Coordinates of C-alpha atoms and ligand atoms in Angstrom, one line a residue:
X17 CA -5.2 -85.9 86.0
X18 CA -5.9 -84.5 82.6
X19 CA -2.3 -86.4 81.1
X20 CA -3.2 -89.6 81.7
X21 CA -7.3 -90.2 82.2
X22 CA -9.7 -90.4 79.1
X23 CA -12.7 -87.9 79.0
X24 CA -15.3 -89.6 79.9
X25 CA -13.0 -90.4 83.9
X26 CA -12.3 -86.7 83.9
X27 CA -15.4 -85.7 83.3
X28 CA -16.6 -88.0 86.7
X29 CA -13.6 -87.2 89.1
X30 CA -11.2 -84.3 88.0
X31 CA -11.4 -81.4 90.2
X32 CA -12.6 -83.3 93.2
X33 CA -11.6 -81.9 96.5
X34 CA -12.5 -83.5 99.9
X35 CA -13.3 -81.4 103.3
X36 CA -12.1 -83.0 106.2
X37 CA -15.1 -85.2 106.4
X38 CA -14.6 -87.2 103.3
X39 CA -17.7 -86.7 102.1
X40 CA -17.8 -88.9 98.3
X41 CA -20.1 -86.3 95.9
X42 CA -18.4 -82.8 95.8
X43 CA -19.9 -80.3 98.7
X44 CA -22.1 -77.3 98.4
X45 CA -19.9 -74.3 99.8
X46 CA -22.6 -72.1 100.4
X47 CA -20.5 -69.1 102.2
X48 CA -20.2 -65.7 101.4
X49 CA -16.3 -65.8 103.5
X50 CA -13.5 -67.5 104.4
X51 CA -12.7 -67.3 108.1
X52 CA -8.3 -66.8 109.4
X53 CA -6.6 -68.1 111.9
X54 CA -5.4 -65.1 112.7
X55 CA -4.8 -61.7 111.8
X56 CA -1.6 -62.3 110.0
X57 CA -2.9 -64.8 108.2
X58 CA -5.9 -62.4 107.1
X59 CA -3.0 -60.4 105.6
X60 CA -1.1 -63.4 103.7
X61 CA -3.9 -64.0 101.9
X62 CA -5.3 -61.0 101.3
X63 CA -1.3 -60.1 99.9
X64 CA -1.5 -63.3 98.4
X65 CA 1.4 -65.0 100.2
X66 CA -0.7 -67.7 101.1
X67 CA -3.0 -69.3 98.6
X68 CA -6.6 -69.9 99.9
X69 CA -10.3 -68.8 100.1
X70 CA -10.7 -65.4 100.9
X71 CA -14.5 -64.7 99.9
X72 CA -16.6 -65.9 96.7
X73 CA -16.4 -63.3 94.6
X74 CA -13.2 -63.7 94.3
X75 CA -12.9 -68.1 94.9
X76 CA -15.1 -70.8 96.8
X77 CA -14.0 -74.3 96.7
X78 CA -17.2 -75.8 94.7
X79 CA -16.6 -73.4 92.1
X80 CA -12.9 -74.2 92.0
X81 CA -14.4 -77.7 91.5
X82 CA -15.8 -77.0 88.6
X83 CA -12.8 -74.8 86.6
X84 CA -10.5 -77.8 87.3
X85 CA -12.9 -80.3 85.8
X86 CA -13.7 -78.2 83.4
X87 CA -10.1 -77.2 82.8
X88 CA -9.4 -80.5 82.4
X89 CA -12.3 -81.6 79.7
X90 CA -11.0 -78.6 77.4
X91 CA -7.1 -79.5 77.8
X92 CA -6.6 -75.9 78.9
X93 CA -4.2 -74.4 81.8
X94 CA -7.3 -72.5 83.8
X95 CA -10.9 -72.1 83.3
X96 CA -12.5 -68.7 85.2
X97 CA -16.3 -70.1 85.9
X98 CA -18.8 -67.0 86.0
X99 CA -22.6 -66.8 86.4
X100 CA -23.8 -66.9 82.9
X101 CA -22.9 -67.5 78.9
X102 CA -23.0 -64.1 78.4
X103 CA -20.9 -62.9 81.2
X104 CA -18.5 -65.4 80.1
X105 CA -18.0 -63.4 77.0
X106 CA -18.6 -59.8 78.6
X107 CA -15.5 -61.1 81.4
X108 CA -13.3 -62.7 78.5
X109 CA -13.5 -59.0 76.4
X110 CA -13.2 -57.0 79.1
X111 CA -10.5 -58.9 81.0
X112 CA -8.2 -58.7 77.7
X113 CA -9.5 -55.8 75.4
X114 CA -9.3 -51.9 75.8
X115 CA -11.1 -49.1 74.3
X116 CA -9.7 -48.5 70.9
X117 CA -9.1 -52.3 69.9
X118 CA -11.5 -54.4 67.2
X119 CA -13.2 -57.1 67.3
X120 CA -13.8 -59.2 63.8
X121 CA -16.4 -61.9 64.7
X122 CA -18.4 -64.6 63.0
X123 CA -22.1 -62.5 61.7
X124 CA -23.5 -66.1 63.0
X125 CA -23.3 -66.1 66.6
X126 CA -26.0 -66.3 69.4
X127 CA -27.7 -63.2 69.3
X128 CA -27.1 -61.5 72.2
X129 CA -23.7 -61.9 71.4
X130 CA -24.3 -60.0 68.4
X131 CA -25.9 -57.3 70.9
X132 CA -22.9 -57.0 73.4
X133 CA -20.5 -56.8 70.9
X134 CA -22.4 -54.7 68.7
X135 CA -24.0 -51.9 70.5
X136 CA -22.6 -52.2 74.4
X137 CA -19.0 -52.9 73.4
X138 CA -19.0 -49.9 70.6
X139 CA -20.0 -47.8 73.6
X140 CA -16.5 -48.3 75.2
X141 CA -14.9 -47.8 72.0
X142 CA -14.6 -51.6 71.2
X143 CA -15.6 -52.1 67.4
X144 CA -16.6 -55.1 65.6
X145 CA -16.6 -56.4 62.1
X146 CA -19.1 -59.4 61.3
X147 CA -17.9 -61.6 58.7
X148 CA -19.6 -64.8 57.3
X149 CA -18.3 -67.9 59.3
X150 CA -17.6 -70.1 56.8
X151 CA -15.5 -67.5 54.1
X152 CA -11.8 -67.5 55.6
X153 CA -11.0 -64.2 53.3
X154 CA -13.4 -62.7 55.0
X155 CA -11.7 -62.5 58.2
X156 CA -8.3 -61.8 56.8
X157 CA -9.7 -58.8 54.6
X158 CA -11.6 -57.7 58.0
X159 CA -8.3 -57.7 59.7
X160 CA -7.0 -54.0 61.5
X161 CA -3.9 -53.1 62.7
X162 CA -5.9 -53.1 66.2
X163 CA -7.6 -56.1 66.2
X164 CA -7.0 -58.2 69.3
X165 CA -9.6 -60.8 69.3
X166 CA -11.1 -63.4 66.5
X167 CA -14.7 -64.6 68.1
X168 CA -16.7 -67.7 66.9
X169 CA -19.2 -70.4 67.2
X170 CA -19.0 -73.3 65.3
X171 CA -21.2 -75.2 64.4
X172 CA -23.4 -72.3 64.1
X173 CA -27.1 -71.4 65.2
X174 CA -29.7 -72.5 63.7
X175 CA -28.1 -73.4 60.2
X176 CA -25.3 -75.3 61.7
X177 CA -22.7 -73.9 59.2
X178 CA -19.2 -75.1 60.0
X179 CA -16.2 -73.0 60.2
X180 CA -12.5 -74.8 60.2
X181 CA -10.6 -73.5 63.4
X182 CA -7.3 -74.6 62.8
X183 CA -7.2 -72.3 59.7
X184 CA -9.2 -69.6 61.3
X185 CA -6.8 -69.7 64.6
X186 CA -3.7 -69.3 61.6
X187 CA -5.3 -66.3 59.9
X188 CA -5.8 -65.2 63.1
X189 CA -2.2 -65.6 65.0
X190 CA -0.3 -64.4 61.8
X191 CA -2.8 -60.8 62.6
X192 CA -1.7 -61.1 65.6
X193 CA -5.1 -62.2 67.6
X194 CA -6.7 -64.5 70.1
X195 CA -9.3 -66.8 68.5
X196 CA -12.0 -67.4 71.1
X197 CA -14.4 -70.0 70.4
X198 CA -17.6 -70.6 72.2
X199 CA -17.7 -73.7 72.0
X200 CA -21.3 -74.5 73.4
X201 CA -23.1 -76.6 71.0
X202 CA -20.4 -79.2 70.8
X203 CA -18.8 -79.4 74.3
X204 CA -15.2 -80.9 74.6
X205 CA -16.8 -84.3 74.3
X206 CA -17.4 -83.5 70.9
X207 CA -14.6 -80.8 69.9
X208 CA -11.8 -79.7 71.4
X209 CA -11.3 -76.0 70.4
X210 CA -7.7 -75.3 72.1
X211 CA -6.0 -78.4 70.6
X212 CA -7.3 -76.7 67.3
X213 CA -5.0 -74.1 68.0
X214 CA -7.7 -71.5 69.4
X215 CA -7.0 -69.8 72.8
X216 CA -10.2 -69.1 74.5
X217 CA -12.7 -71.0 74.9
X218 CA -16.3 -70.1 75.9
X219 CA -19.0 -71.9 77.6
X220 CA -22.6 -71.1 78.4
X221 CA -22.5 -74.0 81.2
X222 CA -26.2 -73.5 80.6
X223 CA -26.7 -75.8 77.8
X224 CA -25.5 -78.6 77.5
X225 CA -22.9 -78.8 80.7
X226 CA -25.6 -78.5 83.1
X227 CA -27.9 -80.4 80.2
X228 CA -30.9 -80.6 82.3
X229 CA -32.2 -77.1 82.0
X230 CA -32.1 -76.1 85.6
X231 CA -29.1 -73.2 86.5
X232 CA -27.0 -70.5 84.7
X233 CA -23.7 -70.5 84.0
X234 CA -20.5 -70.0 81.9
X235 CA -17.1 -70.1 81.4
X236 CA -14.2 -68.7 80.2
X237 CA -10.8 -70.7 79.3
X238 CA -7.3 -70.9 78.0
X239 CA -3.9 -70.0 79.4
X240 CA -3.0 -69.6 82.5
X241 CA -1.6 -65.7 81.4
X242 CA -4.8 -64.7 79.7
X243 CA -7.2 -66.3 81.9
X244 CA -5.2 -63.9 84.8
X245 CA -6.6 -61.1 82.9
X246 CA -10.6 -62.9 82.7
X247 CA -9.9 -63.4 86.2
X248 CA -9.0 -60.0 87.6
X249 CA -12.1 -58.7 85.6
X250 CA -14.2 -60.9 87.1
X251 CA -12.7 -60.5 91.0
X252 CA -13.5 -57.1 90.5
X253 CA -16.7 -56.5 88.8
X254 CA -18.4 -60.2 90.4
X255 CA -20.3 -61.8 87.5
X256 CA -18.5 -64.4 89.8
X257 CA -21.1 -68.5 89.8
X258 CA -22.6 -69.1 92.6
X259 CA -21.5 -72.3 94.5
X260 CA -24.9 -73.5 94.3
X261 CA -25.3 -73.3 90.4
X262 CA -21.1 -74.9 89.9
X263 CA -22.3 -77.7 91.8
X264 CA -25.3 -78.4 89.7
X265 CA -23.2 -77.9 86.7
X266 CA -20.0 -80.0 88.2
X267 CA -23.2 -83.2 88.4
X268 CA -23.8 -82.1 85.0
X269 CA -20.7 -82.9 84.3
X270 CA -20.6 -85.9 85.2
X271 CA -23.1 -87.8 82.8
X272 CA -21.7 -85.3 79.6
X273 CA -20.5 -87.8 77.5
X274 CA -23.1 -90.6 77.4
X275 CA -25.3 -87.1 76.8
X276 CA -23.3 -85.7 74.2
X277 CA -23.2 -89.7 72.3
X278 CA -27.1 -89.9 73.0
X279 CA -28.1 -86.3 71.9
X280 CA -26.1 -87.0 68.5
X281 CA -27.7 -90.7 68.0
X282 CA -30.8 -89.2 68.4
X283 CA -30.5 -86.2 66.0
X284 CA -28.8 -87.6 63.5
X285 CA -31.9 -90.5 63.2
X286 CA -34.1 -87.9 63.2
X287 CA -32.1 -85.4 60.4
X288 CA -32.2 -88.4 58.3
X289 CA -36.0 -89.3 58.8
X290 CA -36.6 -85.3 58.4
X291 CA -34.5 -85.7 55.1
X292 CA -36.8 -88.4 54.1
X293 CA -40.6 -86.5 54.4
X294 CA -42.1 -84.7 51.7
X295 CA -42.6 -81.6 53.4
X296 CA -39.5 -80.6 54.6
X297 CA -37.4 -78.9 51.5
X298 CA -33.9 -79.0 53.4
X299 CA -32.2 -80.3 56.2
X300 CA -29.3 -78.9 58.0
X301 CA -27.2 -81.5 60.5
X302 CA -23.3 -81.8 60.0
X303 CA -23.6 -85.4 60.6
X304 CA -25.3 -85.8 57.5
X305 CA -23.7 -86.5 53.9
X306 CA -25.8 -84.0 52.2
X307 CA -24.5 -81.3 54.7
X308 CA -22.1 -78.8 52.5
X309 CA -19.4 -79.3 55.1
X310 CA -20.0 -82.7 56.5
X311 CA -16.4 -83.4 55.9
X312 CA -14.8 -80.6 57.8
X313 CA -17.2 -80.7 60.8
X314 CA -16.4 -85.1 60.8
X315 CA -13.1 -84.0 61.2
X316 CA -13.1 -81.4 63.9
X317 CA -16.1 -83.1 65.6
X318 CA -16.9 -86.2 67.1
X319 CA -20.6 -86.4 66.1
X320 CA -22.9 -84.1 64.1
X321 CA -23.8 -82.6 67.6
X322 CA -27.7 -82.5 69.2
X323 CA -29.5 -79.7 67.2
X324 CA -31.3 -79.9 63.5
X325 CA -32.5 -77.3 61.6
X326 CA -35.0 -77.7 58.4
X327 CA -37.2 -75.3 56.2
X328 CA -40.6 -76.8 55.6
X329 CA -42.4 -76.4 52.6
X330 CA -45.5 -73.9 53.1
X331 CA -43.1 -71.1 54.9
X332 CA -44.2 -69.5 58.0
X333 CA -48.0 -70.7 58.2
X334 CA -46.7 -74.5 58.2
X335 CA -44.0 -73.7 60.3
X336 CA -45.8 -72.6 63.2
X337 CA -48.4 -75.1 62.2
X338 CA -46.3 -77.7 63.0
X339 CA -44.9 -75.9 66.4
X340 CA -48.3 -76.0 67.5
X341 CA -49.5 -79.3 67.2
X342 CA -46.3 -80.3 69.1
X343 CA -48.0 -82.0 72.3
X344 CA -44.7 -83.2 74.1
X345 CA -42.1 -81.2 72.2
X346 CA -41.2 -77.9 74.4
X347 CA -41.5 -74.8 72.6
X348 CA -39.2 -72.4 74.2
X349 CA -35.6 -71.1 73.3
X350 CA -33.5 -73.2 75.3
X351 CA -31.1 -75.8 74.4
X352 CA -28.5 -78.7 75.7
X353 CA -31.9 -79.6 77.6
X354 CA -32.9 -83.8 78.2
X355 CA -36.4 -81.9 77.0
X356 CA -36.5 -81.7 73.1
X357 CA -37.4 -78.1 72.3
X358 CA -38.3 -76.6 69.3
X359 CA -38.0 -72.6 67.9
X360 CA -39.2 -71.0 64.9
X361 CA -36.2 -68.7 64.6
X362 CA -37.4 -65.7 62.4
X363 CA -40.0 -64.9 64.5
X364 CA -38.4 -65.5 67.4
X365 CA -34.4 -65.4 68.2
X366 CA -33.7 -63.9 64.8
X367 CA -37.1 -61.7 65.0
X368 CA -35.1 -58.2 65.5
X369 CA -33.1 -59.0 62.5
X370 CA -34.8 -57.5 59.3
X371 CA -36.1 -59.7 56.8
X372 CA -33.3 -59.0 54.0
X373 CA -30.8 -59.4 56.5
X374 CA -31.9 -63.2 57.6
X375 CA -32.7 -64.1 54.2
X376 CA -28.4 -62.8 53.6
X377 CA -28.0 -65.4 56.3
X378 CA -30.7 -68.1 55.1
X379 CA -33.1 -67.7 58.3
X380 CA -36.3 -68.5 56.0
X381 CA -40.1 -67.9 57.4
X382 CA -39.8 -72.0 56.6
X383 CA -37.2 -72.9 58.9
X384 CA -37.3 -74.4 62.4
X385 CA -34.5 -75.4 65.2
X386 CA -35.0 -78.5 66.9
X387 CA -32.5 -78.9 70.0
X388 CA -32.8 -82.9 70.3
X389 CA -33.6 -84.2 73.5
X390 CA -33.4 -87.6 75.2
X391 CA -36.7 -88.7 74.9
X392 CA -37.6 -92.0 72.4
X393 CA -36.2 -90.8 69.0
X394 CA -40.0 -92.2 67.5
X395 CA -41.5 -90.0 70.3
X396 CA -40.2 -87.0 68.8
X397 CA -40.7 -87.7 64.5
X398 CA -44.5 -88.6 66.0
X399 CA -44.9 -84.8 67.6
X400 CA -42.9 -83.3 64.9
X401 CA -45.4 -85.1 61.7
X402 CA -48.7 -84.4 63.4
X403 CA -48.7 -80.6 62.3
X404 CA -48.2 -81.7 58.7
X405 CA -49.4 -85.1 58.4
Ligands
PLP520 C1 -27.1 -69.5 75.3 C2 -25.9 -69.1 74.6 C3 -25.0 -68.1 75.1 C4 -25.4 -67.3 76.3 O1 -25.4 -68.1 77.4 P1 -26.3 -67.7 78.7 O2 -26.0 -68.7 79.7 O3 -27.8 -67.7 78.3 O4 -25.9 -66.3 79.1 C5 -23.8 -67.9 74.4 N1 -23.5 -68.6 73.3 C6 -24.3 -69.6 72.8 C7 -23.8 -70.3 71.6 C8 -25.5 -69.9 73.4 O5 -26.3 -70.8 72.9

């Protein structure tokens, strides 16, 4: 389908696979197995002669589902669906990488990433070198004659700091890398990391895919020869998405882009009525002019994307001050959610990071995350200004 349909048709039908009862929504494949008609066609399958289910760690037809629409949303050849963001990322290293290769990876990505790639991968003899997202020498000076993968999220999290993929996928082929972009703050209604020129992209289906807070999930995708790799990985060592959890995400799916275009009308209203109160210092939205990369994001993007950051004056005592006279506001760590939620990231999801090192990064004590939700747009500037009215 993906040649000919716009996104918004793919995102409701591609994939879609009937049983023989015609049933309209996509089924729920809750089985463990596959069952043969007969012994020889057990060993077909099992020698891969015959395509078709075997059991769900390996495939399950709601799952399958889900890669092809997804495939489809991200212009790529195959997508390898697993059970969460991070295993996404743990399946996508270890299906391609081997002990003595490197690693050179934006220092602003979600920190557990940071974690896995940083402590778990160095275990196995995978190093990494963290760069700043944004400086492009960076990443060429960081450059070994074993590095195999480039890894980034862009825009970034919390300061949404924008980093130009087509260059960074050049610097990176000409070292003779894959870049891999995680690409879950935008989605591919937003930005489309492989027609950039990356090859991999990552999801945590978790966020905004699913967008309703309920299931885990992630993904992994790009050519059909890598993703063979991801695949094999994740066969074997079964961080493999439960049918239950693609089908949630696969509805998800469904209602993406008049999510994505709501999400971004209502953040960019509130960045600029957050740019317009006299106690925040700074806001940080790529949608907005004042946004030192607005351009570049306008280009690779189709919307500033759902989530504001802004330092408040009064540092850490007003921050929180203002987190808790939220009264409809959800203060938890998730995002991509219809719920609005807010964090307070240097006490929180950049709290194991020392204080020099997030003030290297611009994490102040003042600054807060606000992953914009669907609610009324007034609804959320009235919870957000009665801490510091
Ligand atoms: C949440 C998140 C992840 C991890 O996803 P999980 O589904 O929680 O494992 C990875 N990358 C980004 C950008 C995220 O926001």
């Amino acid at each position: 389908m993906s040649d000919t349909f716009d996104l918004e048709t793919l995102a409701v039908r591609a994939g879609t696979q009937r049983s023989q009862f015609n049933e309209h929504s996509e089924a729920i494949f809750l089985t463990s197995s596959f069952v043969f008609d007969s012994a020889a066609q057990a060993a077909d399958r099992f020698g891969g002669q015959e395509p078709g289910n075997i059991y769900s760690r390996f495939t399950n037809p709601t799952v399958t589902m889900l890669q092809d629409r997804l495939a489809a949303l991200e212009g790529a050849e195959f997508c390898v669906a697993t059970s969460s963001g991070m295993s996404a990322i743990l399946a996508c290293v270890m299906g391609l990488l081997s002990a003595g290769d490197h690693i050179v990876a934006s220092r602003s990505i979600f920190g557990t990433t940071v974690q896995l790639f940083g402590n778990i991968l160095k275990r196995f003899g995978v190093e990494t070198t963290f760069v700043p997202l944004a400086d492009l020498a960076a990443w060429q000076q960081a450059v070994q004659p074993n590095t195999k993968l480039f890894f980034v999220e862009t825009p970034s999290n919390p300061l949404t700091e924008v980093c130009d993929i087509a260059a960074l996928a050049d610097i990176a082929h000409q070292s003779g890398a894959w870049l891999a972009v995680d690409n879950c703050f935008c989605t591919p209604m937003l930005q489309r990391p492989l027609d950039l020129g990356a090859d991999i992209v990552i999801h945590s289906a978790t966020k905004y895919l699913d967008g309703q807070g309920r299931v885990l999930g992630g993904a992994v995708l790009g050519s059909k020869q890598l993703m063979e790799g991801v695949y094999g990985f994740l066969r074997t060592a079964g961080p493999t998405l439960s049918a239950f959890n693609a089908w949630v995400i696969l509805k998800g799916l469904e209602t993406l882009k008049i999510r994505m275009d709501a999400h971004s009308c209502n953040a960019l209203e509130l960045a600029q009525w957050l740019e317009a109160q006299p106690w925040v210092e700074r806001v940080y939205y790529p949608g907005l002019p004042s946004h030192t990369q607005h351009q570049l994001a306008m280009k690779q993007q189709k919307t500033g994307g759902g989530i504001v950051a802004f330092d408040v004056r009064g540092g850490k005592e007003a921050a929180w001050r203002l987190v808790d006279a939220t009264r409809m506001v959800s203060i938890t760590a998730n995002l991509g959610d219809t719920k609005t939620t807010i964090t307070h990231p240097a006490t929180t999801t950049h709290s194991r990071v020392t204080a020099e090192a997030r003030a290297a990064a611009g994490i102040g004590d003042g600054l807060l995350r606000v992953a914009v939700g669907l609610e009324s747009v007034a609804d959320i500037k009235t919870d957000l200004a009665r801490g510091l009215s």
